[in-house]
Amino acid sequence: MDIHHIRYFLAVCETLNFTRAAEKCNVTQPALSRAIQQLEEEVGGLLFRRERNLTHVTDLGLLMKPRLQQVLDGLSEVKRDAKRFLTLEDANITLGIMCTIGPRRLTGLIAEFGRRFPGVSIKLIEGVAKDLAGKIEAGEIDLAIMANPDGFSDRIDAHSLYGERFVIAFPEQHRFAAMNGIPMREIHGESYLRRINCEYRDHLSKIADECHADAPLAFASEREDWIQNMVAGGLGICIIPEFSAVIPGIQIRPLIDPDVSRDVSLVWMAGRRHSPAVAAFVKMARSHPWPESQYAPVAA
């Protein structure tokens, strides 16, 4: 049984005339008759009874009619849904966001994408770099915006979006407020508040050791808001990316001597074909006017 058999059968049910049904289906009457015979052979009984110029639907035909109509309607819905998906009228994207990336850098892109493609919904999945990379490879997310100090595996394609400096966050009235930039060695002796999910944590610790900057650990948390509130409360300092959303009561200065920065990229599984919605997002993200770092190189 194929879709043409169903269409021809339903046309005869509607017209009760093989000739008019053939015209309706734009086929010859013999071709339609053969198709009906094939359908009857497949279901094992007569679907129509012809008496002179009259055609009647048999009891078997009446039984089959609503079921085959449902099949035809379902196929039409499938075609309609596929068209809406392909034309971005009804599609979705699952986008991973590294938890240390400040939302203010991405809201402009997401808002503009929503204006241009209102039929596409975006689901954001937050996580650390390692977990997001695993979700990309497992097909659990379509794309991710993330950074990795060690780069990405050959299984991942990455397009650089923007770079950002790391800065030191400190409470108001702190001695760092008088500096334009803060050398790593200056954090020696300061109480340090560690952001556990920072993908550059080990890299920054290594640099601090090389600069003989021993900052005693006062508190550690996965929560960016907890760390920043403790900074604002005068409990210590921390190092954060420059585009992080900073709460009131905190000041920031660029980390210098050495400068430390990260490259934030849009990543996806290498070789995996994008859906139309994902392809549109990738294209927009790559052409988006990402602002550059606000900090020029600062002398120590």
Tab-separated table of C-alpha atoms in Angstrom:
chain	number	residue	atom	x	y	z
A	1	MET	CA	0.000	0.000	0.000
A	2	ASP	CA	1.364	3.402	-0.917
A	3	ILE	CA	0.091	6.954	-0.610
A	4	HIS	CA	-1.332	6.922	-4.150
A	5	HIS	CA	-3.520	3.923	-3.310
A	6	ILE	CA	-4.902	5.844	-0.348
A	7	ARG	CA	-5.523	9.021	-2.325
A	8	TYR	CA	-7.322	7.118	-5.107
A	9	PHE	CA	-9.441	5.167	-2.638
A	10	LEU	CA	-10.550	8.317	-0.800
A	11	ALA	CA	-11.313	10.065	-4.093
A	12	VAL	CA	-13.646	7.240	-5.136
A	13	CYS	CA	-15.286	7.331	-1.704
A	14	GLU	CA	-15.926	11.040	-2.190
A	15	THR	CA	-17.156	10.965	-5.805
A	16	LEU	CA	-18.622	7.422	-5.959
A	17	ASN	CA	-17.482	7.475	-9.572
A	18	PHE	CA	-14.220	6.031	-10.914
A	19	THR	CA	-14.045	8.433	-13.866
A	20	ARG	CA	-14.536	11.569	-11.768
A	21	ALA	CA	-12.142	10.217	-9.135
A	22	ALA	CA	-9.482	9.702	-11.833
A	23	GLU	CA	-9.963	13.296	-13.023
A	24	LYS	CA	-9.704	14.545	-9.445
A	25	CYS	CA	-6.427	12.649	-8.968
A	26	ASN	CA	-5.128	13.648	-12.424
A	27	VAL	CA	-4.633	10.029	-13.574
A	28	THR	CA	-6.297	7.849	-16.174
A	29	GLN	CA	-9.341	5.849	-15.163
A	30	PRO	CA	-7.653	2.484	-15.934
A	31	ALA	CA	-4.667	3.436	-13.770
A	32	LEU	CA	-6.966	4.339	-10.878
A	33	SER	CA	-8.947	1.118	-11.293
A	34	ARG	CA	-5.737	-0.964	-11.192
A	35	ALA	CA	-4.616	0.820	-8.040
A	36	ILE	CA	-7.960	0.113	-6.348
A	37	GLN	CA	-7.701	-3.559	-7.354
A	38	GLN	CA	-4.187	-3.737	-5.895
A	39	LEU	CA	-5.448	-2.202	-2.677
A	40	GLU	CA	-8.316	-4.688	-2.497
A	41	GLU	CA	-5.891	-7.561	-3.017
A	42	GLU	CA	-3.692	-6.245	-0.231
A	43	VAL	CA	-6.501	-5.849	2.327
A	44	GLY	CA	-8.145	-9.076	1.200
A	45	GLY	CA	-11.636	-7.904	0.201
A	46	LEU	CA	-13.765	-5.636	-1.961
A	47	LEU	CA	-13.797	-1.965	-1.097
A	48	PHE	CA	-16.347	-0.907	-3.703
A	49	ARG	CA	-19.323	-2.553	-5.370
A	50	ARG	CA	-20.264	-1.427	-8.883
A	51	GLU	CA	-23.867	-1.837	-9.955
A	52	ARG	CA	-24.430	-0.477	-13.470
A	53	ASN	CA	-23.699	3.254	-13.216
A	54	LEU	CA	-23.677	3.261	-9.417
A	55	THR	CA	-20.699	2.705	-7.118
A	56	HIS	CA	-21.183	1.792	-3.464
A	57	VAL	CA	-18.632	1.602	-0.664
A	58	THR	CA	-18.652	-1.841	0.925
A	59	ASP	CA	-18.668	-2.431	4.663
A	60	LEU	CA	-14.932	-3.132	4.448
A	61	GLY	CA	-14.477	0.122	2.572
A	62	LEU	CA	-16.434	2.015	5.234
A	63	LEU	CA	-14.211	0.429	7.883
A	64	MET	CA	-11.045	1.411	6.025
A	65	LYS	CA	-12.072	4.949	5.084
A	66	PRO	CA	-11.518	6.796	8.424
A	67	ARG	CA	-8.264	4.946	9.034
A	68	LEU	CA	-6.844	5.758	5.621
A	69	GLN	CA	-8.079	9.351	5.896
A	70	GLN	CA	-6.151	9.578	9.154
A	71	VAL	CA	-3.018	8.294	7.408
A	72	LEU	CA	-3.371	10.916	4.654
A	73	ASP	CA	-4.005	13.700	7.155
A	74	GLY	CA	-1.018	12.595	9.197
A	75	LEU	CA	1.224	12.709	6.153
A	76	SER	CA	-0.009	16.213	5.375
A	77	GLU	CA	0.842	17.270	8.922
A	78	VAL	CA	4.312	15.769	8.579
A	79	LYS	CA	4.897	17.702	5.364
A	80	ARG	CA	3.584	20.905	6.938
A	81	ASP	CA	5.764	20.498	10.042
A	82	ALA	CA	8.814	19.737	7.893
A	83	LYS	CA	8.196	22.863	5.834
A	84	ARG	CA	7.848	25.015	8.960
A	85	PHE	CA	11.071	23.525	10.323
A	86	LEU	CA	13.008	24.079	7.106
A	87	THR	CA	11.723	27.626	6.670
A	88	LEU	CA	12.499	28.456	10.358
A	89	GLU	CA	8.834	29.000	11.195
A	90	ASP	CA	8.922	26.366	13.941
A	91	ALA	CA	12.366	25.153	14.990
A	92	ASN	CA	14.592	25.069	18.050
A	93	ILE	CA	18.235	25.312	19.038
A	94	THR	CA	19.899	23.916	22.152
A	95	LEU	CA	22.788	26.226	22.982
A	96	GLY	CA	25.375	25.490	25.643
A	97	ILE	CA	26.815	28.459	27.545
A	98	MET	CA	29.897	28.157	29.690
A	99	CYS	CA	28.896	29.255	33.188
A	100	THR	CA	31.752	31.761	33.483
A	101	ILE	CA	30.656	33.785	30.430
A	102	GLY	CA	28.878	37.014	31.280
A	103	PRO	CA	25.342	37.194	29.830
A	104	ARG	CA	25.636	40.823	28.745
A	105	ARG	CA	27.974	39.766	25.937
A	106	LEU	CA	25.382	37.419	24.465
A	107	THR	CA	22.022	39.086	24.973
A	108	GLY	CA	22.512	41.342	21.946
A	109	LEU	CA	23.156	38.391	19.631
A	110	ILE	CA	20.279	36.333	21.017
A	111	ALA	CA	17.874	39.276	20.892
A	112	GLU	CA	18.769	40.087	17.279
A	113	PHE	CA	18.418	36.437	16.284
A	114	GLY	CA	14.984	36.357	17.927
A	115	ARG	CA	13.871	39.419	15.980
A	116	ARG	CA	14.999	37.961	12.666
A	117	PHE	CA	13.790	34.417	13.317
A	118	PRO	CA	10.819	34.623	15.708
A	119	GLY	CA	9.809	31.032	14.955
A	120	VAL	CA	13.050	29.611	16.390
A	121	SER	CA	13.207	28.951	20.125
A	122	ILE	CA	16.572	28.784	21.913
A	123	LYS	CA	17.142	26.605	24.969
A	124	LEU	CA	20.209	27.561	27.003
A	125	ILE	CA	22.181	24.870	28.836
A	126	GLU	CA	24.746	26.181	31.314
A	127	GLY	CA	27.800	24.173	32.282
A	128	VAL	CA	31.559	23.964	32.638
A	129	ALA	CA	33.778	23.595	29.577
A	130	LYS	CA	34.417	19.854	29.936
A	131	ASP	CA	30.737	19.007	30.346
A	132	LEU	CA	29.688	21.174	27.398
A	133	ALA	CA	32.268	19.534	25.141
A	134	GLY	CA	30.887	16.132	26.151
A	135	LYS	CA	27.320	17.232	25.402
A	136	ILE	CA	28.397	18.487	21.976
A	137	GLU	CA	29.946	15.121	21.106
A	138	ALA	CA	26.916	13.222	22.481
A	139	GLY	CA	24.528	15.319	20.399
A	140	GLU	CA	22.742	16.635	23.495
A	141	ILE	CA	23.319	20.255	22.451
A	142	ASP	CA	23.683	21.797	19.002
A	143	LEU	CA	26.265	24.465	19.757
A	144	ALA	CA	28.199	25.871	22.680
A	145	ILE	CA	29.814	29.202	23.474
A	146	MET	CA	32.864	28.496	25.565
A	147	ALA	CA	36.588	28.892	26.080
A	148	ASN	CA	39.312	26.367	26.764
A	149	PRO	CA	42.892	27.276	27.683
A	150	ASP	CA	44.092	23.991	26.164
A	151	GLY	CA	42.155	24.374	22.894
A	152	PHE	CA	39.648	21.897	21.497
A	153	SER	CA	39.916	18.330	20.264
A	154	ASP	CA	39.949	17.418	16.577
A	155	ARG	CA	36.334	16.297	16.954
A	156	ILE	CA	35.249	19.884	17.663
A	157	ASP	CA	35.054	22.782	15.196
A	158	ALA	CA	35.523	26.186	16.813
A	159	HIS	CA	35.064	29.724	15.535
A	160	SER	CA	36.542	32.528	17.648
A	161	LEU	CA	33.953	35.154	18.629
A	162	TYR	CA	35.844	37.563	20.869
A	163	GLY	CA	38.703	37.865	23.306
A	164	GLU	CA	38.578	39.258	26.812
A	165	ARG	CA	41.111	40.142	29.470
A	166	PHE	CA	41.082	38.819	32.995
A	167	VAL	CA	40.646	41.489	35.637
A	168	ILE	CA	41.017	41.654	39.384
A	169	ALA	CA	37.839	42.435	41.312
A	170	PHE	CA	38.168	44.127	44.676
A	171	PRO	CA	35.964	46.049	47.144
A	172	GLU	CA	35.619	49.817	47.113
A	173	GLN	CA	38.281	51.742	49.055
A	174	HIS	CA	40.811	48.980	48.390
A	175	ARG	CA	44.410	49.956	47.652
A	176	PHE	CA	44.024	48.558	44.113
A	177	ALA	CA	41.658	51.431	43.284
A	178	ALA	CA	44.638	53.756	42.824
A	179	MET	CA	46.174	51.524	40.126
A	180	ASN	CA	45.431	51.507	36.380
A	181	GLY	CA	46.487	47.878	36.166
A	182	ILE	CA	47.375	45.318	38.806
A	183	PRO	CA	50.497	43.170	38.400
A	184	MET	CA	50.009	39.577	39.479
A	185	ARG	CA	52.707	39.992	42.150
A	186	GLU	CA	50.520	42.619	43.893
A	187	ILE	CA	47.959	40.036	45.007
A	188	HIS	CA	50.562	38.571	47.396
A	189	GLY	CA	49.082	38.480	50.889
A	190	GLU	CA	45.544	39.308	49.767
A	191	SER	CA	42.682	37.031	50.833
A	192	TYR	CA	41.622	35.213	47.693
A	193	LEU	CA	38.105	34.104	46.738
A	194	ARG	CA	38.254	31.230	44.263
A	195	ARG	CA	35.746	30.717	41.452
A	196	ILE	CA	35.695	26.918	41.297
A	197	ASN	CA	34.229	26.691	37.782
A	198	CYS	CA	36.791	29.011	36.207
A	199	GLU	CA	38.357	27.063	33.324
A	200	TYR	CA	41.539	29.159	33.714
A	201	ARG	CA	41.854	28.430	37.457
A	202	ASP	CA	44.903	26.178	37.167
A	203	HIS	CA	46.476	28.447	34.560
A	204	LEU	CA	46.080	31.499	36.823
A	205	SER	CA	47.439	29.580	39.838
A	206	LYS	CA	50.532	28.624	37.851
A	207	ILE	CA	51.130	32.252	36.864
A	208	ALA	CA	50.708	33.357	40.492
A	209	ASP	CA	53.292	30.794	41.601
A	210	GLU	CA	55.733	32.013	38.944
A	211	CYS	CA	55.238	35.589	40.187
A	212	HIS	CA	55.727	34.497	43.833
A	213	ALA	CA	52.239	35.833	44.594
A	214	ASP	CA	50.862	33.854	47.519
A	215	ALA	CA	47.228	34.853	48.113
A	216	PRO	CA	45.753	32.756	50.944
A	217	LEU	CA	42.488	31.063	49.990
A	218	ALA	CA	39.614	32.507	52.031
A	219	PHE	CA	36.609	30.997	50.289
A	220	ALA	CA	35.716	28.949	47.197
A	221	SER	CA	32.379	28.560	45.462
A	222	GLU	CA	30.787	27.472	42.188
A	223	ARG	CA	28.447	30.452	42.470
A	224	GLU	CA	29.676	33.616	40.763
A	225	ASP	CA	27.162	35.714	42.719
A	226	TRP	CA	28.453	34.384	46.064
A	227	ILE	CA	32.038	35.223	45.165
A	228	GLN	CA	31.191	38.727	44.010
A	229	ASN	CA	29.051	39.474	47.061
A	230	MET	CA	31.929	38.412	49.294
A	231	VAL	CA	34.269	40.693	47.361
A	232	ALA	CA	31.812	43.557	47.789
A	233	GLY	CA	31.646	42.722	51.501
A	234	GLY	CA	35.406	43.159	51.871
A	235	LEU	CA	36.230	39.483	52.392
A	236	GLY	CA	38.835	39.289	49.659
A	237	ILE	CA	39.633	39.689	45.968
A	238	CYS	CA	39.091	37.471	42.946
A	239	ILE	CA	40.076	37.241	39.294
A	240	ILE	CA	37.238	37.297	36.775
A	241	PRO	CA	36.797	37.749	33.001
A	242	GLU	CA	36.392	41.395	32.065
A	243	PHE	CA	32.897	41.007	30.607
A	244	SER	CA	31.434	39.370	33.705
A	245	ALA	CA	28.376	41.110	35.132
A	246	VAL	CA	29.783	42.993	38.120
A	247	ILE	CA	27.529	43.778	41.081
A	248	PRO	CA	27.539	47.184	42.836
A	249	GLY	CA	30.259	47.602	45.416
A	250	ILE	CA	32.988	46.031	43.277
A	251	GLN	CA	35.702	47.700	41.228
A	252	ILE	CA	37.854	46.000	38.612
A	253	ARG	CA	41.260	46.643	37.064
A	254	PRO	CA	43.042	44.644	34.357
A	255	LEU	CA	45.501	41.991	35.459
A	256	ILE	CA	48.945	42.850	34.078
A	257	ASP	CA	52.513	41.658	34.206
A	258	PRO	CA	51.534	39.323	32.744
A	259	ASP	CA	48.359	40.152	30.810
A	260	VAL	CA	46.031	37.149	30.801
A	261	SER	CA	43.186	36.773	28.319
A	262	ARG	CA	40.910	34.095	26.934
A	263	ASP	CA	39.367	33.432	23.547
A	264	VAL	CA	35.614	32.743	23.578
A	265	SER	CA	34.474	30.544	20.692
A	266	LEU	CA	31.340	29.125	19.156
A	267	VAL	CA	31.855	25.359	18.888
A	268	TRP	CA	30.046	22.415	17.328
A	269	MET	CA	30.716	18.795	16.421
A	270	ALA	CA	33.048	18.522	13.442
A	271	GLY	CA	31.354	17.025	10.388
A	272	ARG	CA	27.863	17.146	11.863
A	273	ARG	CA	25.358	18.710	9.505
A	274	HIS	CA	23.540	21.728	10.900
A	275	SER	CA	19.779	22.103	10.839
A	276	PRO	CA	18.600	25.283	9.055
A	277	ALA	CA	18.006	27.000	12.417
A	278	VAL	CA	21.463	26.098	13.752
A	279	ALA	CA	23.097	27.140	10.475
A	280	ALA	CA	21.337	30.515	10.681
A	281	PHE	CA	22.565	31.024	14.260
A	282	VAL	CA	26.140	30.112	13.340
A	283	LYS	CA	26.083	32.559	10.437
A	284	MET	CA	24.732	35.381	12.602
A	285	ALA	CA	27.167	34.687	15.449
A	286	ARG	CA	30.132	34.741	13.070
A	287	SER	CA	29.087	38.096	11.589
A	288	HIS	CA	27.997	39.692	14.875
A	289	PRO	CA	29.913	42.903	15.738
A	290	TRP	CA	31.563	41.712	18.935
A	291	PRO	CA	33.163	44.664	20.808
A	292	GLU	CA	36.846	44.401	21.544
A	293	SER	CA	38.380	44.453	25.000
A	294	GLN	CA	38.011	47.833	26.680
A	295	TYR	CA	41.518	47.622	28.078
A	296	ALA	CA	44.553	48.668	26.103
A	297	PRO	CA	47.886	47.262	27.292
A	298	VAL	CA	48.653	48.837	30.658
A	299	ALA	CA	52.132	49.450	31.983
A	300	ALA	CA	52.966	48.101	35.427
